[in-house]
Structure formats: C-alpha cells, structure tokens
mmCIF file with all atom_site columns, C-alpha atoms in Angstrom:
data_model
loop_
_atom_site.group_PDB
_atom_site.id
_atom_site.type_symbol
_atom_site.label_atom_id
_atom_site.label_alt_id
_atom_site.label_comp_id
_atom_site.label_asym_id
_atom_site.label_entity_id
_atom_site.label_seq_id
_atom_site.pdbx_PDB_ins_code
_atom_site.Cartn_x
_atom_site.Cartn_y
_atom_site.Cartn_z
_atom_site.occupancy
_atom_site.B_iso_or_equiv
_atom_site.pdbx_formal_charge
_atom_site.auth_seq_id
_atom_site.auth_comp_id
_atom_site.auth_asym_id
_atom_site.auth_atom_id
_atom_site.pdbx_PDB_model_num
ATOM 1   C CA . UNK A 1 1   ? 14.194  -6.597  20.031  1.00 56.00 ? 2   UNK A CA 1
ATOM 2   C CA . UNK A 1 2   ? 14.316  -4.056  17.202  1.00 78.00 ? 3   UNK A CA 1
ATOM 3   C CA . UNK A 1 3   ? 12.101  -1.306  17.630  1.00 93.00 ? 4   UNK A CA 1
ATOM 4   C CA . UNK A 1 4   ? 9.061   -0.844  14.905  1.00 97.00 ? 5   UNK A CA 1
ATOM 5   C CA . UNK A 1 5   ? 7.716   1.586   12.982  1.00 97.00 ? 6   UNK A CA 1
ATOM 6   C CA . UNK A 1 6   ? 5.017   2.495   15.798  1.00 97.00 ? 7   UNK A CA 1
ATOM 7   C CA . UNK A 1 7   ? 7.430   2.673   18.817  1.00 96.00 ? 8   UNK A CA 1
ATOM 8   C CA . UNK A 1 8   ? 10.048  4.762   16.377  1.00 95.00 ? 9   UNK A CA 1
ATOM 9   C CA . UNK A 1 9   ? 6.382   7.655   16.139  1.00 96.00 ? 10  UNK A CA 1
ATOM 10  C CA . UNK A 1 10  ? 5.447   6.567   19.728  1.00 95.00 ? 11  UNK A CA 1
ATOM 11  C CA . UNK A 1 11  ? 1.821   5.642   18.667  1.00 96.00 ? 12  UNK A CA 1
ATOM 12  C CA . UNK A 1 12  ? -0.064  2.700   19.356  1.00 95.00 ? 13  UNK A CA 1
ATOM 13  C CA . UNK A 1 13  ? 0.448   -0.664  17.463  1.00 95.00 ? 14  UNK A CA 1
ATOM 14  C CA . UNK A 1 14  ? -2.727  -0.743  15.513  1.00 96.00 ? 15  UNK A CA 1
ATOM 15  C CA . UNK A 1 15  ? -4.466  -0.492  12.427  1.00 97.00 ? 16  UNK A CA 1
ATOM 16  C CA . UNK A 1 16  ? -7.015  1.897   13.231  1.00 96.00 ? 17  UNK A CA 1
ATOM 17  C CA . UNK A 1 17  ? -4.678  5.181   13.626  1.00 95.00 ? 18  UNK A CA 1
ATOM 18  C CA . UNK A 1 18  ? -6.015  8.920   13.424  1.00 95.00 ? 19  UNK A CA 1
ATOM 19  C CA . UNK A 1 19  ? -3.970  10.067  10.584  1.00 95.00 ? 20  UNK A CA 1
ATOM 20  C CA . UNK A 1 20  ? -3.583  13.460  11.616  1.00 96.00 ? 21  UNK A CA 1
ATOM 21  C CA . UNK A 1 21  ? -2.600  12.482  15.025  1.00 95.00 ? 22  UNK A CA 1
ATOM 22  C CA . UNK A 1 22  ? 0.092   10.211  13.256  1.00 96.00 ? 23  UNK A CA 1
ATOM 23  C CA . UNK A 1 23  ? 1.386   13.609  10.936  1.00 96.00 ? 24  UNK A CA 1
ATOM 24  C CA . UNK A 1 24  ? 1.137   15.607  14.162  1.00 95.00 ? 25  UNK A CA 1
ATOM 25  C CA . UNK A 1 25  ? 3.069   13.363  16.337  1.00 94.00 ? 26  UNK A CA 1
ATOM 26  C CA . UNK A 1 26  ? 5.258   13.400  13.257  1.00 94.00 ? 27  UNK A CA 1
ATOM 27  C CA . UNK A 1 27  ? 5.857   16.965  12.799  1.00 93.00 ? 28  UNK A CA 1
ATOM 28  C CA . UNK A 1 28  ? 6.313   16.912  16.636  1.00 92.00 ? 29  UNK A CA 1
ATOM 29  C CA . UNK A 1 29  ? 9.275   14.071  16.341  1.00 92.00 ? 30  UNK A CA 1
ATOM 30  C CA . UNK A 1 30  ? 10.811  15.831  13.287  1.00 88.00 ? 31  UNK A CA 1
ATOM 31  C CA . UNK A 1 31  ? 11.238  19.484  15.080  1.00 87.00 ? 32  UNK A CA 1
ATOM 32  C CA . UNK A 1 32  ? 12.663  17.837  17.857  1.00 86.00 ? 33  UNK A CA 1
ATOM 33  C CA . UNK A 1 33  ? 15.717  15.591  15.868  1.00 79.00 ? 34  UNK A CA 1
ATOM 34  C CA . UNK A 1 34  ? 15.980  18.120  12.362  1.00 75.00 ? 35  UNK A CA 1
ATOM 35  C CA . UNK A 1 35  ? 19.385  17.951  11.422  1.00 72.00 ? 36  UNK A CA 1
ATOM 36  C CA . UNK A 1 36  ? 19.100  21.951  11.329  1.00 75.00 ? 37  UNK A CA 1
ATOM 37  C CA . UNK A 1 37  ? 19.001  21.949  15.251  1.00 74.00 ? 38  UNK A CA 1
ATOM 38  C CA . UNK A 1 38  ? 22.377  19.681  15.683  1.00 73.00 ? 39  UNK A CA 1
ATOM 39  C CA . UNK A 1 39  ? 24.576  22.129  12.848  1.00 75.00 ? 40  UNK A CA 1
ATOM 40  C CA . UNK A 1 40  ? 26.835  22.552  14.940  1.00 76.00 ? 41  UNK A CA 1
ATOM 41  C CA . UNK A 1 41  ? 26.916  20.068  17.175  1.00 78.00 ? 42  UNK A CA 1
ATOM 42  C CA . UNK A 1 42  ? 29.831  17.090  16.817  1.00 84.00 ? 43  UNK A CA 1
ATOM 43  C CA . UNK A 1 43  ? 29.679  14.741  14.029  1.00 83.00 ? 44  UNK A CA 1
ATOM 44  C CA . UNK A 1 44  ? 28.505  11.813  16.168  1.00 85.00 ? 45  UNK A CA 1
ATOM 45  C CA . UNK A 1 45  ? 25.211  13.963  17.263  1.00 84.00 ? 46  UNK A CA 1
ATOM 46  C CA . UNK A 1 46  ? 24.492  15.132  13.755  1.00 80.00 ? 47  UNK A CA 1
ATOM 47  C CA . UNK A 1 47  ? 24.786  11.462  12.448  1.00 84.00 ? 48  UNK A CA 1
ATOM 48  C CA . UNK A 1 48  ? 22.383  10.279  15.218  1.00 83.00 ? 49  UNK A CA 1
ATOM 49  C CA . UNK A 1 49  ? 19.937  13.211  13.969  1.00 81.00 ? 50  UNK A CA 1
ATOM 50  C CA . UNK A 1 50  ? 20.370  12.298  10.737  1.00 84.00 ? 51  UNK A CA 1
ATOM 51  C CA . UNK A 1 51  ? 19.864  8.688   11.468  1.00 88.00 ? 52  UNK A CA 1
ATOM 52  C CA . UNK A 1 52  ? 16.533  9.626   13.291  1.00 89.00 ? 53  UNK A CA 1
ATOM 53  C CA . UNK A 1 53  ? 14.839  12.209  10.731  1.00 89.00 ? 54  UNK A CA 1
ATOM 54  C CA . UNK A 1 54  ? 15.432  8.993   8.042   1.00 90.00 ? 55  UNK A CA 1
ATOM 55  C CA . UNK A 1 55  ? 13.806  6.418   10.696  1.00 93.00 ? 56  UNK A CA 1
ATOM 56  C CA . UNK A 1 56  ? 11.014  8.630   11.636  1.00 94.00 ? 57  UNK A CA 1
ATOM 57  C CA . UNK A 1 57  ? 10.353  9.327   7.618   1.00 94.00 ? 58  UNK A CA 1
ATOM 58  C CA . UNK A 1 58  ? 10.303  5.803   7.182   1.00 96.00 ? 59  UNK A CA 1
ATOM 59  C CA . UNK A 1 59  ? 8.124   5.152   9.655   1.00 97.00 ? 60  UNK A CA 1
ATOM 60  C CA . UNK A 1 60  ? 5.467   7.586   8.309   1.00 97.00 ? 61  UNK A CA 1
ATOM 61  C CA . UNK A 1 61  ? 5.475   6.641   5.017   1.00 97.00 ? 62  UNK A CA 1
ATOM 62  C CA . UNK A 1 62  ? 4.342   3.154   5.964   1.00 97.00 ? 63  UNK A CA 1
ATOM 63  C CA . UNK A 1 63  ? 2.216   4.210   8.510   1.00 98.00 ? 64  UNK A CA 1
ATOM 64  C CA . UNK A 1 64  ? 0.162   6.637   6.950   1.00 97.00 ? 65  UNK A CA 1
ATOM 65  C CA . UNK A 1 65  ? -0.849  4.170   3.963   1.00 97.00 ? 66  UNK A CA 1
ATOM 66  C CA . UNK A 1 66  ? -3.147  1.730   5.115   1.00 97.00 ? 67  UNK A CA 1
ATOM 67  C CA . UNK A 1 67  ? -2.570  -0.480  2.918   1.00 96.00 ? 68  UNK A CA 1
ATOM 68  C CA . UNK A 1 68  ? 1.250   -0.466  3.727   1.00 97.00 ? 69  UNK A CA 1
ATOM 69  C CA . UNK A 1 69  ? 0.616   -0.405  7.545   1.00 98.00 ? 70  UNK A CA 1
ATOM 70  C CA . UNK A 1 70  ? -1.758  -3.378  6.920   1.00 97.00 ? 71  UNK A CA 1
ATOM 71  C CA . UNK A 1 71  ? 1.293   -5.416  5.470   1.00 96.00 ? 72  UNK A CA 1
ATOM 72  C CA . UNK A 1 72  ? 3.531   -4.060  7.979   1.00 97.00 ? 73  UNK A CA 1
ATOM 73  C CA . UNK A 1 73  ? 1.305   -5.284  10.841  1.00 97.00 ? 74  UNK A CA 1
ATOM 74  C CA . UNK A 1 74  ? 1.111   -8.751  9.760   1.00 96.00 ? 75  UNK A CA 1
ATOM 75  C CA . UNK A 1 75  ? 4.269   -9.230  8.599   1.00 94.00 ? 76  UNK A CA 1
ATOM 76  C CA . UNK A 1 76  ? 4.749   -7.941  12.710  1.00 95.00 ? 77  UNK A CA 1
ATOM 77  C CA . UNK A 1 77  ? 2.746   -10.832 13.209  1.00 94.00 ? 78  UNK A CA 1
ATOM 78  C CA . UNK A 1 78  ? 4.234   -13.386 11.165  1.00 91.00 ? 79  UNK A CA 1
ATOM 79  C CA . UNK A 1 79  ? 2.675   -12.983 7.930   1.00 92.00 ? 80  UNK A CA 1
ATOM 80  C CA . UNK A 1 80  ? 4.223   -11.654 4.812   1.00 91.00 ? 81  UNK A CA 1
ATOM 81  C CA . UNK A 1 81  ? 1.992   -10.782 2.085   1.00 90.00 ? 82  UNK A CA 1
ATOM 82  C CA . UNK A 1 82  ? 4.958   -9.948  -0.028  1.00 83.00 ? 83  UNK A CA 1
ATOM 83  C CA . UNK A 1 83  ? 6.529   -13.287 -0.216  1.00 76.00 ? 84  UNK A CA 1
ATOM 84  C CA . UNK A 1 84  ? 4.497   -14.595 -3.127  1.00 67.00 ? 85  UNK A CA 1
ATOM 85  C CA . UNK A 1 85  ? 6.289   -18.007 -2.366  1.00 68.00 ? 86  UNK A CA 1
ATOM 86  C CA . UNK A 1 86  ? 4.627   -18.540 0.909   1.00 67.00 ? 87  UNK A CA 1
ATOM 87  C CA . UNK A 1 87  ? 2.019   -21.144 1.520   1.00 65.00 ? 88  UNK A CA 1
ATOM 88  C CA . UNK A 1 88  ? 1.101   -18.747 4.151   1.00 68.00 ? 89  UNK A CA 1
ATOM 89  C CA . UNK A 1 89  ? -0.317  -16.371 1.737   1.00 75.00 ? 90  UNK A CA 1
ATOM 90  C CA . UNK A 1 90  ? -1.351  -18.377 -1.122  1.00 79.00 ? 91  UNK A CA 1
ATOM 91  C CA . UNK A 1 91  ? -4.221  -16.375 -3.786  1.00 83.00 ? 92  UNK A CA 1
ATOM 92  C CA . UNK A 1 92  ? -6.398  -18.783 -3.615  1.00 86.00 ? 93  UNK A CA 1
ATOM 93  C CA . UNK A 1 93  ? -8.102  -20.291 -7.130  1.00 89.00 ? 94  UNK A CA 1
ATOM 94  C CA . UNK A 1 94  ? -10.804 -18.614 -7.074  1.00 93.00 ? 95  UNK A CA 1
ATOM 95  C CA . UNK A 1 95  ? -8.755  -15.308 -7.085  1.00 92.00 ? 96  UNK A CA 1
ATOM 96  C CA . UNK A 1 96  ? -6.609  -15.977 -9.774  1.00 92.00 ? 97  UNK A CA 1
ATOM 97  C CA . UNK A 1 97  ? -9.343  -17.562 -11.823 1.00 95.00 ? 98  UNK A CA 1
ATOM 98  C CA . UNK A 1 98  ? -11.104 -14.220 -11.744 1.00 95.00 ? 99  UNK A CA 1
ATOM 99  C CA . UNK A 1 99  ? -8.105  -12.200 -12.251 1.00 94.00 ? 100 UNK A CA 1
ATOM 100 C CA . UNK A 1 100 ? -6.911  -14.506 -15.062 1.00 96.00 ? 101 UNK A CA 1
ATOM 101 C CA . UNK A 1 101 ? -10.873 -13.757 -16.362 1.00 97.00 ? 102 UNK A CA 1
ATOM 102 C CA . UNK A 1 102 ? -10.218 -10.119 -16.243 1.00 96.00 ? 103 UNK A CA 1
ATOM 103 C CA . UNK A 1 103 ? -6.926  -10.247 -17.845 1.00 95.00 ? 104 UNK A CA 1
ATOM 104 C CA . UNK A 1 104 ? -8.086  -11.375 -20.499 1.00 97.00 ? 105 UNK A CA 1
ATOM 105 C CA . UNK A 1 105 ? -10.877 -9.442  -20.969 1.00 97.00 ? 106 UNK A CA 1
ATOM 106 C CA . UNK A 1 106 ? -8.909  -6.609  -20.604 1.00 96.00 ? 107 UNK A CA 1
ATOM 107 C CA . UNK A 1 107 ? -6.789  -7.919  -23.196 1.00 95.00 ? 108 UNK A CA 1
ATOM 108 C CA . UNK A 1 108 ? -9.655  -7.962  -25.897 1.00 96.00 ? 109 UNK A CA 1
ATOM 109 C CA . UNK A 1 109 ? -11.091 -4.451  -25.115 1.00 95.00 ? 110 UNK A CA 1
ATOM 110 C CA . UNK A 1 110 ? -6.846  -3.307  -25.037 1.00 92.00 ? 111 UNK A CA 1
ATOM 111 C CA . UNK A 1 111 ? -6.758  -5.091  -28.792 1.00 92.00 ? 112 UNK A CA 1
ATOM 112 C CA . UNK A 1 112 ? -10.587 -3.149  -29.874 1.00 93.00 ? 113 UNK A CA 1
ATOM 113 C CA . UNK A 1 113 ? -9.134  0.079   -28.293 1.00 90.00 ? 114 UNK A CA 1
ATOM 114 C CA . UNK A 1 114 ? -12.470 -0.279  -26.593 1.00 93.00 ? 115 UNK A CA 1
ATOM 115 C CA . UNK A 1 115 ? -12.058 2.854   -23.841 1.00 92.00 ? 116 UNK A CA 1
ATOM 116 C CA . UNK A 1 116 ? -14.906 2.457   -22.696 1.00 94.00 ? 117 UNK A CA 1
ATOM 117 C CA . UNK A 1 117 ? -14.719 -1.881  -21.974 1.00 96.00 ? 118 UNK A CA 1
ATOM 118 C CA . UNK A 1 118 ? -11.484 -0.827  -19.836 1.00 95.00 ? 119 UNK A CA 1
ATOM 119 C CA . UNK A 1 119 ? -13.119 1.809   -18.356 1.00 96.00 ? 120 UNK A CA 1
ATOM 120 C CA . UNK A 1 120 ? -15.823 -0.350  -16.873 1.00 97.00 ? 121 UNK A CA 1
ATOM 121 C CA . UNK A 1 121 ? -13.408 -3.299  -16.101 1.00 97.00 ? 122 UNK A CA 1
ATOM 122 C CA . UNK A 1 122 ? -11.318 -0.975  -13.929 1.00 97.00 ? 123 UNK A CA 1
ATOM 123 C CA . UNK A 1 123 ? -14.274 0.540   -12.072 1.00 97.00 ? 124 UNK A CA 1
ATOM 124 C CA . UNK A 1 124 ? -15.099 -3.251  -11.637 1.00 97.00 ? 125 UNK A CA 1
ATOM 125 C CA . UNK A 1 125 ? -11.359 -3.637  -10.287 1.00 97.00 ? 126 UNK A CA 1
ATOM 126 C CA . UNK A 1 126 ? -11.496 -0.613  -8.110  1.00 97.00 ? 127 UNK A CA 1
ATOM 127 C CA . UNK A 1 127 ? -14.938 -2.191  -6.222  1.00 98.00 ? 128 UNK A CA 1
ATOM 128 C CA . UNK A 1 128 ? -13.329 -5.032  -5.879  1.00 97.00 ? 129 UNK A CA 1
ATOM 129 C CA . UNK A 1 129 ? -10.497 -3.118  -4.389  1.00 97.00 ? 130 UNK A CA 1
ATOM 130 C CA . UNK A 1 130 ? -12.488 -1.414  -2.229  1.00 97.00 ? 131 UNK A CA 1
ATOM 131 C CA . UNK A 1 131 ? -14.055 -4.459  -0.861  1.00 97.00 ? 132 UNK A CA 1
ATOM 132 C CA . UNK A 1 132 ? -11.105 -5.932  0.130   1.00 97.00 ? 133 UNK A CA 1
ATOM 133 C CA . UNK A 1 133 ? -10.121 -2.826  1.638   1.00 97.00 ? 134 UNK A CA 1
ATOM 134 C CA . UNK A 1 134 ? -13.580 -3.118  3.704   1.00 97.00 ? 135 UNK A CA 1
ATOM 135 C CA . UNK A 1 135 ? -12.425 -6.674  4.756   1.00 97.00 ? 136 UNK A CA 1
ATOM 136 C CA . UNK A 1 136 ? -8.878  -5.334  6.023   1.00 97.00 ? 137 UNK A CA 1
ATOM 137 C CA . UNK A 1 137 ? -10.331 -2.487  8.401   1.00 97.00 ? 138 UNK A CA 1
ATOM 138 C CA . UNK A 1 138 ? -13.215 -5.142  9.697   1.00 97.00 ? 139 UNK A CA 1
ATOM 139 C CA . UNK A 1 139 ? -10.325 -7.949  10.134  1.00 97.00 ? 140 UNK A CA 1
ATOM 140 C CA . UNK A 1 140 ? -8.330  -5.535  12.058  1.00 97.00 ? 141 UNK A CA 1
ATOM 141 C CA . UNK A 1 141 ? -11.076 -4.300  13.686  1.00 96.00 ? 142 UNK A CA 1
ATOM 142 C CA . UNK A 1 142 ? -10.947 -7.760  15.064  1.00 97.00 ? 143 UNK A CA 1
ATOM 143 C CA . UNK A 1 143 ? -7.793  -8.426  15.604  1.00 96.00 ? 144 UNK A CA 1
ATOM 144 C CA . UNK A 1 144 ? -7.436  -5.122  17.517  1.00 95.00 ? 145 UNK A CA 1
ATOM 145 C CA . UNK A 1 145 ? -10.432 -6.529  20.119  1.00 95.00 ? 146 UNK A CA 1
ATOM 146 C CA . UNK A 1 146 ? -8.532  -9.770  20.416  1.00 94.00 ? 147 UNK A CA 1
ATOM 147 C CA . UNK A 1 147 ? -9.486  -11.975 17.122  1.00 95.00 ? 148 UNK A CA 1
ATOM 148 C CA . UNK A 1 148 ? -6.093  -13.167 15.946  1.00 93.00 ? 149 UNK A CA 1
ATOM 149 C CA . UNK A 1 149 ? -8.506  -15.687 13.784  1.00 94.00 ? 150 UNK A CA 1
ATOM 150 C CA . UNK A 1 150 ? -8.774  -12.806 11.131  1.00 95.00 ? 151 UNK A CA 1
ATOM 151 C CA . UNK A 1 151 ? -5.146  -12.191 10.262  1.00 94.00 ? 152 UNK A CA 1
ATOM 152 C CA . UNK A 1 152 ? -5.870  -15.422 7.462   1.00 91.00 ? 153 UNK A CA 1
ATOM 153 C CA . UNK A 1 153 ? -8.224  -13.236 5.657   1.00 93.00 ? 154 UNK A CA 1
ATOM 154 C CA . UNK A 1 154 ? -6.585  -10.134 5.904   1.00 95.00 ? 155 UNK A CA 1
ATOM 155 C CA . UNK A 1 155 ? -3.373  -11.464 4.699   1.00 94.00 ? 156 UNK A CA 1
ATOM 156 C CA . UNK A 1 156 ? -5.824  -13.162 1.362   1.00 93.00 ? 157 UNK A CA 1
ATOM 157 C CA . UNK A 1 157 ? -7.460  -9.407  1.586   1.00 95.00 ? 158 UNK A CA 1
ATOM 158 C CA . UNK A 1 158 ? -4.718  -7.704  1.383   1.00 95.00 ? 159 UNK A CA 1
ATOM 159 C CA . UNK A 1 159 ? -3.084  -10.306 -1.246  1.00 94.00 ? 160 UNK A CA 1
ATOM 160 C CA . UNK A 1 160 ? -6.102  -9.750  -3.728  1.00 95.00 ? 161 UNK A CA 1
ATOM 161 C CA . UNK A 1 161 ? -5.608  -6.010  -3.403  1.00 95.00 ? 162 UNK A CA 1
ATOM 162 C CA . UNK A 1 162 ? -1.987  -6.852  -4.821  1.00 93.00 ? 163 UNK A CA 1
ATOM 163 C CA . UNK A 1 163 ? -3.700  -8.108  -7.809  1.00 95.00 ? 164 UNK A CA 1
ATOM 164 C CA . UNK A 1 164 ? -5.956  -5.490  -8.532  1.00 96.00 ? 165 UNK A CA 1
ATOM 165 C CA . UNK A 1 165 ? -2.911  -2.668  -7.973  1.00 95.00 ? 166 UNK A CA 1
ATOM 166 C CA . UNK A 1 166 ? -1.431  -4.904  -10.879 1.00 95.00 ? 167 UNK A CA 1
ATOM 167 C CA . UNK A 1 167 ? -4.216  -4.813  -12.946 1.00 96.00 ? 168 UNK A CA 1
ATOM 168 C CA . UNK A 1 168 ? -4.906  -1.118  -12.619 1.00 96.00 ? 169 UNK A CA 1
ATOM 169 C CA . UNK A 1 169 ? -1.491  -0.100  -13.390 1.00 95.00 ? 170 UNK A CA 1
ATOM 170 C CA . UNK A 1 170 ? -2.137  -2.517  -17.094 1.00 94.00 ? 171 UNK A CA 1
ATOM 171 C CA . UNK A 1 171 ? -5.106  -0.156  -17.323 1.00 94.00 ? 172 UNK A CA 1
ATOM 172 C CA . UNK A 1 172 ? -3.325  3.018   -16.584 1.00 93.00 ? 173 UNK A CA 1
ATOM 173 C CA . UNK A 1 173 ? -0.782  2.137   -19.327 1.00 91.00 ? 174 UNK A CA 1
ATOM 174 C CA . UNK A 1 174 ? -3.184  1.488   -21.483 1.00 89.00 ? 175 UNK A CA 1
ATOM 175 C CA . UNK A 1 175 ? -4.603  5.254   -21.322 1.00 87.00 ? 176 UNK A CA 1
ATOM 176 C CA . UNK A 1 176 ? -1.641  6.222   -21.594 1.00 87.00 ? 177 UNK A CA 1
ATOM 177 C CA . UNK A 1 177 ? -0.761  4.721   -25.042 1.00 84.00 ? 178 UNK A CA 1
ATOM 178 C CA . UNK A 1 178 ? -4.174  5.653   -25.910 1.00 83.00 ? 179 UNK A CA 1
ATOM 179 C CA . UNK A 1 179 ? -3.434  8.767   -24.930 1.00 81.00 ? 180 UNK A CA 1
ATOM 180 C CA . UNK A 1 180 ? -0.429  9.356   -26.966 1.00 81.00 ? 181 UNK A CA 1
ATOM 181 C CA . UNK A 1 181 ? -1.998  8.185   -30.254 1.00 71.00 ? 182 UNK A CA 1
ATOM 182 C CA . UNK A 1 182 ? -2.783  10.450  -32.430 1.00 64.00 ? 183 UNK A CA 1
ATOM 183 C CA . UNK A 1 183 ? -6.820  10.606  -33.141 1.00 55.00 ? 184 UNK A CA 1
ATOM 184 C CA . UNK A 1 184 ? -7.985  9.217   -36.478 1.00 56.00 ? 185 UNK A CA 1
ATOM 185 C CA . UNK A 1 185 ? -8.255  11.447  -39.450 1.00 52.00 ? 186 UNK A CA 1
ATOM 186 C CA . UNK A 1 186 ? -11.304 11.253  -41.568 1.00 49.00 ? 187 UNK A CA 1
ATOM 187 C CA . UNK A 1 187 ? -11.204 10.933  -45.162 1.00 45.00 ? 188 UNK A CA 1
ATOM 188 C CA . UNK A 1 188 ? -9.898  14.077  -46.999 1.00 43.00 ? 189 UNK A CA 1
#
C-alpha cells in the first residue's frame, strides 16, 4: 500500500488537523531531508532528499487547504469529487437548477454592467459557500466519531462548493474587465 499524504507528515488521518501543528511538523520534516544537508553526499542520497522535500511539499499543500484535504480524504475513501462523470458524485437538480438560476442572473447584471447586482450575487455565492463548508467540517466531524453515513453529503458538499469556485472566478473576471474599462466621460 502506497503511503498518503498524512503518513508522508506523520499526522493523523483526519479532517480536523491543527494547522500549525501540520506547518510545524512540516518545517520539522523539511530540516531534517533539505537537499542543503545531503550536498555532498552521493547522488543516490541527494535524489532520495530531493524526492522527499517534493513529497513532503505535496503533502502540505493538500493538507493545509481544507477544502483540498476534504477531497483528498474521500477520494481515500472511495469517493472522487473530481470525476464529474461519476454517479457517485452526481450535483443533484436542485443544485444545478440554482446555479443555472444564478448564471444567468449574473449574466444580465454582467450585460447592465450592474456592479453592484454582481456584487450581491457573489456575497450570495460566498454564503452559500460557506455553508457548504459548515456541512464538510460537521460531516467529518462525523465521520471522524465513526459515521461513514456522512461521506454522501460531504462528497454533494464539497461538489456544490466546486460550483460556486466556478461561479466566483466568472465574477472575478468580470471586475476585472470592469476594471480595465476606462470610466465614462461626460459631455464636453
């Protein structure tokens, strides 16, 4: 069996990590394998150091995200949120309904250069966001006791948060054209 992310940082396999315990046993890790300390040691000892500074920096950078380390822990349990083709993870209607809803009607206020409609759409986006985000840490706050029941609804959780990420970024571009534009000039 491979080893994962959380034996490669020797922490615990769980959602719920102290992130500065995680950096720190980092940091700890990184001293101990920098390439620096194998200079001159023989090419085969400098490649393993090498090898093992990338695989602990991997390791962190999905770690430290929760919403990365949420992905990473069910697709350690079977699920992957990232196969879009999976009946596994399916959005379900009601999901895409409402993002199709807010496409659109980010659409219209894009087309009105109405700011402040896509300002208000995104903060809608961004609750949303953050409610699914509540429903991750509570379904792994499950899982971690013993629940495996919960997975199912963090995988949809974690899907819908896919779909906001999307929708943001349309409304980050959008400010960005906007603000590239040059202001309207009154009459002269």
């Amino acid at each position: 069996m491979s080893k994962t992310f959380f034996d490669v940082l020797g922490v615990p396999r769980a959602f719920h990590l102290d992130a500065p315990a995680l950096e720190a046993q980092l940091r700890a890790l990184s001293k101990q394998f920098h390439p620096d300390r194998f200079a001159k040691a023989a090419p085969h000892e400098r490649m393993v150091a090498l090898q093992r500074t990338t695989e602990l920096n991997d390791a962190y950078r999905v770690l430290k995200d929760p919403v990365k380390r949420a992905e990473y822990l069910l697709k350690l349990e079977g699920i992957d949120v990232a196969d879009e083709r999976s009946a596994q993870v399916k959005a379900p209607p009601s999901l895409l309904a409402e993002v199709l809803e807010l496409n659109e009607s980010l659409a219209d206020a894009r087309l009105a250069h109405d700011r402040g409609q896509v300002e208000a759409l995104a903060a809608e986006v961004r609750a949303r966001r953050e409610r699914a985000m509540r429903a991750v840490d509570e379904g792994f706050g499950a899982f971690e006791k013993g629940d495996r029941s919960t997975l199912g609804s963090v995988a949809e959780a974690l899907v819908a948060m896919r779909y906001h990420a999307r929708f943001l970024e349309q409304v980050e571009a959008f400010e960005e054209l906007e603000a590239e534009e040059p202001s309207p000039v009154g009459d002269r």
